[in-house]
Amino acid sequence: MKVERVLLKDYTTLGVGGPAELWTVETREELKRATEAPYRVLGNGSNLLVLDEGVPERVIRLAGEFQAYDLKGWVGAGTLLPLLVQEAARAGLSGLEGLLGIPAQVGGAVKMNAGTRFGEMADALEAVEVFHDGAFHVYRPEELGFGYRKSRLPPGGIVTRVRLKLKERPKEEILRRMAEVDRARKGQPKRKSAGCAFKNPPGQSAGRLIDERGLKGLRVGDAMISLEHGNFIVNLGQARAKDVLELVRRVQEELPLELEWEVWP
Ligand SMILES: Cc1cc2nc3c(=O)[nH]c(=O)nc-3n(C[C@H](O)[C@H](O)[C@H](O)COP(=O)(O)OP(=O)(O)OC[C@H]3O[C@@H](n4cnc5c(N)ncnc54)[C@H](O)[C@@H]3O)c2cc1C
């Protein structure tokens, strides 16, 4: 187990976030010890806005045995989803194609029920192991209250591993479907971001609303509404959380949009 003071900006895809004590755990025993004081769990940091003041709780990151995977058995929650999507395609196993391009860890993808219009994480699950109240419990997906980009994990629950529901399919078919998903993602900014910043209001697109208001390119410090996609706030280099929040505030002054990201603390 490694415990170190870090800046969370180095652990989030937006590249923003202040100090925290990072607990990198590699075994189930270490996880038990790490959770003996208040904690948060970090996945790949791709849906987080961490404030500049940092977070007071321990931040737990899953490594070691939590990154081991067997596509036909247990998959560690610390495994990167993009890696799994590619590996499944290579093995001729279908079920993850719709998740192509989502830069999550498996645990974070379960917690957020990450997905696209081509499919979501919950569809690909057979069982989920969650650590809570000092023990490891296995749940069926129906027990975890999955909905649109959300789940209902037990309080303090940490997803530790999952079993996937994948079907054997010809590789060409899987690759064709992945190419389709990839085409639909074209136009997403390549700069540092945390994915879509705002929730889509029912039947509407937040990105289109932002574009129609002429807000693309709006900038505070190094935080900017992407010119390519109205619903992406990108970090041009040295953005701070306060810049991002001010940009969010300016958008919300014009439009009644709800933030999609989780804000820490
Ligand atoms: C370029 C880009 C494109 C994106 N595209 C999409 C998309 O198409 N569809 C989509 O749904 N999302 C998308 N996202 C958002 C993001 O990838 C998802 O929300 C993803 O599920 C977050 O996973 P993560 O591992 O990064 O979690 P984090 O951002 O690290 O954490 C998110 C939440 O999950 C919790 N968490 C993390 N790991 C665990 C665990 N093991 N157990 C319990 N809780 C845990 C955290 O505590 C936090 O509450 C995109 C993001 C980026 C940057």
Coordinates of C-alpha atoms and ligand atoms in Angstrom, one line a residue:
M1 CA 0.0 0.0 0.0
K2 CA 1.3 3.4 -0.9
V3 CA 0.2 6.6 0.9
E4 CA 1.3 9.9 -0.5
R5 CA 0.3 13.6 -0.6
V6 CA -0.6 14.4 -4.2
L7 CA -2.3 17.1 -6.2
L8 CA -5.5 15.6 -7.6
K9 CA -5.1 17.6 -10.8
D10 CA -2.6 14.9 -11.8
Y11 CA -5.3 12.2 -11.3
T12 CA -8.3 13.8 -13.1
T13 CA -8.8 14.0 -16.9
L14 CA -9.7 17.7 -16.6
G15 CA -6.4 18.3 -14.9
V16 CA -7.8 20.3 -12.1
G17 CA -7.9 19.6 -8.3
G18 CA -6.0 20.4 -5.1
P19 CA -4.1 18.3 -2.5
A20 CA -5.2 15.0 -1.0
E21 CA -3.8 11.9 0.7
L22 CA -3.8 9.2 -1.9
W23 CA -4.1 5.6 -0.7
T24 CA -3.2 3.2 -3.5
V25 CA -4.3 -0.2 -2.4
E26 CA -3.3 -3.4 -4.1
T27 CA -5.0 -6.2 -2.1
R28 CA -8.3 -6.8 -0.3
E29 CA -6.6 -6.6 3.1
E30 CA -5.1 -3.2 2.2
L31 CA -8.5 -2.0 1.1
K32 CA -10.0 -2.9 4.5
R33 CA -7.3 -0.9 6.3
A34 CA -7.6 2.1 4.0
T35 CA -11.4 2.3 4.7
E36 CA -10.9 2.5 8.5
A37 CA -11.2 6.4 8.3
P38 CA -13.4 8.6 6.1
Y39 CA -12.6 8.1 2.4
R40 CA -13.5 8.7 -1.1
V41 CA -12.8 6.4 -4.0
L42 CA -11.2 7.6 -7.2
G43 CA -11.6 5.9 -10.5
N44 CA -9.9 7.3 -13.6
G45 CA -11.1 10.8 -12.5
S46 CA -13.0 11.4 -15.7
N47 CA -16.2 12.7 -14.2
L48 CA -14.9 14.8 -11.4
L49 CA -14.4 18.5 -10.7
V50 CA -12.0 18.5 -7.7
L51 CA -11.8 22.0 -6.1
D52 CA -8.5 23.8 -5.7
E53 CA -8.6 23.4 -1.9
G54 CA -8.4 19.6 -2.3
V55 CA -10.3 17.0 -0.2
P56 CA -9.9 16.2 3.5
E57 CA -10.7 12.5 3.3
R58 CA -8.4 9.7 2.2
V59 CA -8.7 9.2 -1.5
I60 CA -8.5 5.5 -2.4
R61 CA -7.2 4.3 -5.7
L62 CA -7.5 0.6 -6.8
A63 CA -4.3 -1.0 -8.2
G64 CA -2.6 -4.4 -8.0
E65 CA -5.1 -7.3 -7.8
F66 CA -7.9 -4.8 -8.5
Q67 CA -6.5 -4.3 -12.0
A68 CA -6.3 -8.0 -12.9
Y69 CA -9.0 -9.2 -15.3
D70 CA -10.3 -12.3 -17.0
L71 CA -13.0 -11.5 -19.6
K72 CA -14.8 -14.8 -18.8
G73 CA -14.3 -14.5 -15.0
W74 CA -13.7 -11.7 -12.6
V75 CA -12.6 -8.3 -13.9
G76 CA -10.9 -5.9 -11.3
A77 CA -12.7 -2.6 -10.8
G78 CA -9.4 -0.7 -11.3
T79 CA -9.1 -2.0 -14.9
L80 CA -9.4 0.7 -17.6
L81 CA -12.5 0.3 -19.6
P82 CA -10.9 1.3 -22.9
L83 CA -8.5 -1.6 -22.5
L84 CA -11.3 -4.1 -21.8
V85 CA -13.3 -2.9 -24.8
Q86 CA -10.3 -3.6 -27.1
E87 CA -9.4 -6.9 -25.4
A88 CA -13.0 -8.1 -25.7
A89 CA -13.0 -7.3 -29.4
R90 CA -9.7 -9.1 -29.9
A91 CA -11.2 -12.2 -28.1
G92 CA -14.4 -12.1 -30.2
L93 CA -16.5 -11.2 -27.2
S94 CA -19.4 -8.8 -27.8
G95 CA -21.2 -6.6 -25.2
L96 CA -18.8 -3.7 -24.5
E97 CA -18.7 -2.0 -28.0
G98 CA -21.2 0.7 -26.9
L99 CA -18.7 1.8 -24.2
L100 CA -15.9 2.6 -26.7
G101 CA -14.2 5.9 -26.0
I102 CA -15.3 6.3 -22.3
P103 CA -12.1 6.9 -20.3
A104 CA -13.3 5.3 -17.1
Q105 CA -12.2 2.6 -14.8
V106 CA -14.6 -0.3 -14.5
G107 CA -15.6 0.7 -11.0
G108 CA -16.3 4.3 -12.0
A109 CA -18.2 3.1 -15.1
V110 CA -20.4 0.9 -12.8
K111 CA -21.0 3.6 -10.3
M112 CA -22.0 6.1 -13.1
N113 CA -23.6 3.5 -15.3
A114 CA -21.5 5.0 -18.0
G115 CA -22.8 4.6 -21.6
T116 CA -23.7 5.9 -24.9
R117 CA -26.8 5.5 -27.0
F118 CA -25.3 2.3 -28.2
G119 CA -25.3 0.7 -24.7
E120 CA -24.5 1.2 -21.1
M121 CA -22.4 -0.5 -18.4
A122 CA -25.3 -2.1 -16.6
D123 CA -26.2 -4.0 -19.8
A124 CA -22.9 -5.8 -19.7
L125 CA -22.9 -6.9 -16.1
E126 CA -23.7 -10.3 -14.7
A127 CA -22.5 -9.7 -11.1
V128 CA -20.9 -6.9 -9.1
E129 CA -18.8 -7.3 -6.0
V130 CA -19.0 -4.3 -3.7
F131 CA -17.0 -3.7 -0.5
H132 CA -18.9 -2.0 2.3
D133 CA -19.3 -2.3 6.0
G134 CA -16.0 -4.1 6.3
A135 CA -16.9 -7.0 3.9
F136 CA -17.2 -8.0 0.3
H137 CA -20.7 -8.6 -1.1
V138 CA -21.8 -9.9 -4.5
Y139 CA -24.9 -8.3 -6.1
R140 CA -26.9 -9.0 -9.2
P141 CA -27.2 -5.9 -11.4
E142 CA -31.0 -5.7 -10.7
E143 CA -30.1 -5.1 -7.0
L144 CA -28.1 -2.0 -7.7
G145 CA -30.7 0.4 -8.9
F146 CA -29.1 1.3 -12.3
G147 CA -30.7 4.2 -14.1
Y148 CA -29.6 6.8 -16.6
R149 CA -26.0 7.5 -15.6
K150 CA -26.6 6.4 -12.1
S151 CA -26.6 3.5 -9.7
R152 CA -27.6 3.0 -6.1
L153 CA -24.6 1.4 -4.5
P154 CA -24.8 0.7 -0.7
P155 CA -23.5 3.8 1.3
G156 CA -19.7 3.9 1.1
G157 CA -19.7 1.0 -1.4
I158 CA -16.6 0.4 -3.4
V159 CA -17.0 -1.7 -6.5
T160 CA -14.0 -4.2 -6.3
R161 CA -14.7 -6.5 -9.3
V162 CA -17.4 -7.5 -11.8
R163 CA -18.4 -10.4 -13.9
L164 CA -19.3 -9.5 -17.5
K165 CA -22.0 -10.8 -19.7
L166 CA -20.3 -11.1 -23.1
K167 CA -21.4 -13.2 -26.1
E168 CA -19.2 -14.8 -28.7
R169 CA -19.6 -13.0 -32.0
P170 CA -17.5 -12.8 -35.2
K171 CA -14.8 -10.3 -34.8
E172 CA -15.7 -8.4 -38.0
E173 CA -19.2 -7.8 -36.6
I174 CA -17.8 -6.4 -33.3
L175 CA -15.3 -4.2 -35.1
R176 CA -18.0 -2.9 -37.4
R177 CA -20.1 -1.9 -34.4
M178 CA -17.1 -0.3 -32.7
A179 CA -16.4 1.8 -35.9
E180 CA -20.0 3.0 -35.8
V181 CA -19.7 4.0 -32.1
D182 CA -16.4 5.7 -33.0
R183 CA -18.0 7.7 -35.8
A184 CA -20.7 8.9 -33.5
R185 CA -18.0 10.2 -31.1
K186 CA -16.2 12.2 -33.8
G187 CA -16.2 15.9 -33.0
Q188 CA -15.4 15.4 -29.3
P189 CA -12.6 17.6 -28.2
K190 CA -9.2 16.1 -27.7
R191 CA -8.1 18.6 -25.0
K192 CA -8.3 17.8 -21.3
S193 CA -11.9 17.6 -20.1
A194 CA -14.2 15.7 -17.9
G195 CA -16.7 14.8 -20.7
C196 CA -20.0 16.4 -20.9
A197 CA -20.3 19.2 -18.3
F198 CA -24.1 19.5 -18.1
K199 CA -27.0 17.1 -18.1
N200 CA -29.2 17.1 -21.2
P201 CA -32.6 18.6 -20.3
P202 CA -35.4 16.1 -21.2
G203 CA -35.6 15.9 -25.0
Q204 CA -32.9 18.6 -25.5
S205 CA -29.2 18.7 -26.0
A206 CA -27.3 20.9 -23.6
G207 CA -24.5 21.3 -26.1
R208 CA -26.9 22.6 -28.8
L209 CA -28.5 25.0 -26.3
I210 CA -25.0 26.4 -25.3
D211 CA -24.1 26.7 -29.0
E212 CA -27.3 28.5 -29.8
R213 CA -26.6 31.1 -27.0
G214 CA -23.2 31.7 -28.7
L215 CA -21.3 30.5 -25.6
K216 CA -18.7 28.4 -27.4
G217 CA -15.3 29.8 -26.9
L218 CA -16.3 31.6 -23.7
R219 CA -13.2 31.5 -21.5
V220 CA -12.2 32.1 -17.8
G221 CA -8.5 31.8 -17.3
D222 CA -7.5 28.6 -19.0
A223 CA -11.0 27.0 -18.8
M224 CA -13.0 27.4 -22.0
I225 CA -16.2 26.1 -23.5
S226 CA -14.9 24.0 -26.3
L227 CA -15.2 25.4 -29.8
E228 CA -15.9 21.9 -31.1
H229 CA -18.6 20.8 -28.7
G230 CA -20.7 23.2 -26.5
N231 CA -21.1 20.7 -23.7
F232 CA -17.4 20.3 -23.1
I233 CA -15.4 22.6 -20.9
V234 CA -11.7 22.1 -21.7
N235 CA -8.5 23.0 -19.8
L236 CA -6.2 24.9 -22.1
G237 CA -3.3 24.3 -19.8
Q238 CA -3.3 25.8 -16.3
A239 CA -7.0 26.0 -15.5
R240 CA -8.0 26.1 -11.8
A241 CA -11.2 24.7 -10.4
K242 CA -12.3 28.3 -9.6
D243 CA -12.0 29.2 -13.3
V244 CA -14.1 26.2 -14.3
L245 CA -16.7 27.0 -11.7
E246 CA -16.9 30.6 -12.8
L247 CA -17.5 29.4 -16.4
V248 CA -20.2 27.0 -15.2
R249 CA -21.8 29.9 -13.3
R250 CA -21.8 32.0 -16.5
V251 CA -23.5 29.3 -18.5
Q252 CA -26.0 28.7 -15.8
E253 CA -26.8 32.4 -15.7
E254 CA -28.0 32.0 -19.3
L255 CA -29.4 28.5 -19.2
P256 CA -31.1 26.3 -16.6
L257 CA -28.6 23.5 -16.9
E258 CA -27.6 21.1 -14.2
L259 CA -24.0 20.0 -13.7
E260 CA -23.2 16.5 -14.9
W261 CA -19.9 16.2 -13.0
E262 CA -19.4 15.3 -9.4
V263 CA -17.8 18.1 -7.4
W264 CA -15.2 17.1 -4.7
P265 CA -15.4 17.8 -1.8
Ligands
LIG1 C1 -13.4 12.6 -23.0 C2 -14.5 12.0 -22.2 C3 -15.6 11.4 -22.7 C4 -16.6 10.8 -22.0 N1 -17.6 10.2 -22.6 C5 -18.6 9.6 -21.8 C6 -19.7 8.9 -22.4 O1 -19.7 8.7 -23.6 N2 -20.6 8.3 -21.6 C7 -20.5 8.4 -20.2 O2 -21.4 7.9 -19.6 N3 -19.5 9.1 -19.6 C8 -18.6 9.7 -20.4 N4 -17.6 10.4 -19.8 C9 -17.6 10.6 -18.3 C10 -16.9 9.6 -17.5 O3 -15.9 8.9 -18.3 C11 -17.8 8.6 -16.8 O4 -18.7 9.2 -15.9 C12 -17.1 7.4 -16.1 O5 -18.1 6.5 -15.6 C13 -16.3 7.9 -14.8 O6 -15.5 6.9 -14.4 P1 -14.1 7.1 -13.7 O7 -13.5 5.8 -13.4 O8 -13.3 8.1 -14.3 O9 -14.7 7.6 -12.3 P2 -14.3 8.9 -11.5 O10 -14.5 10.1 -12.3 O11 -13.0 8.8 -10.9 O12 -15.4 8.9 -10.3 C14 -16.8 9.1 -10.6 C15 -17.6 8.5 -9.4 O13 -17.5 7.1 -9.4 C16 -17.0 6.8 -8.1 N5 -16.1 5.6 -8.2 C17 -15.0 5.5 -9.0 N6 -14.5 4.2 -8.8 C18 -15.4 3.6 -8.0 C19 -15.4 2.2 -7.5 N7 -14.5 1.3 -7.7 N8 -16.4 1.9 -6.6 C20 -17.4 2.8 -6.3 N9 -17.4 4.1 -6.8 C21 -16.4 4.4 -7.6 C22 -16.3 8.0 -7.6 O14 -16.2 8.0 -6.1 C23 -17.2 9.1 -8.1 O15 -18.3 9.2 -7.3 C24 -16.5 11.0 -20.5 C25 -15.4 11.6 -19.9 C26 -14.4 12.2 -20.7 C27 -13.3 12.8 -20.1

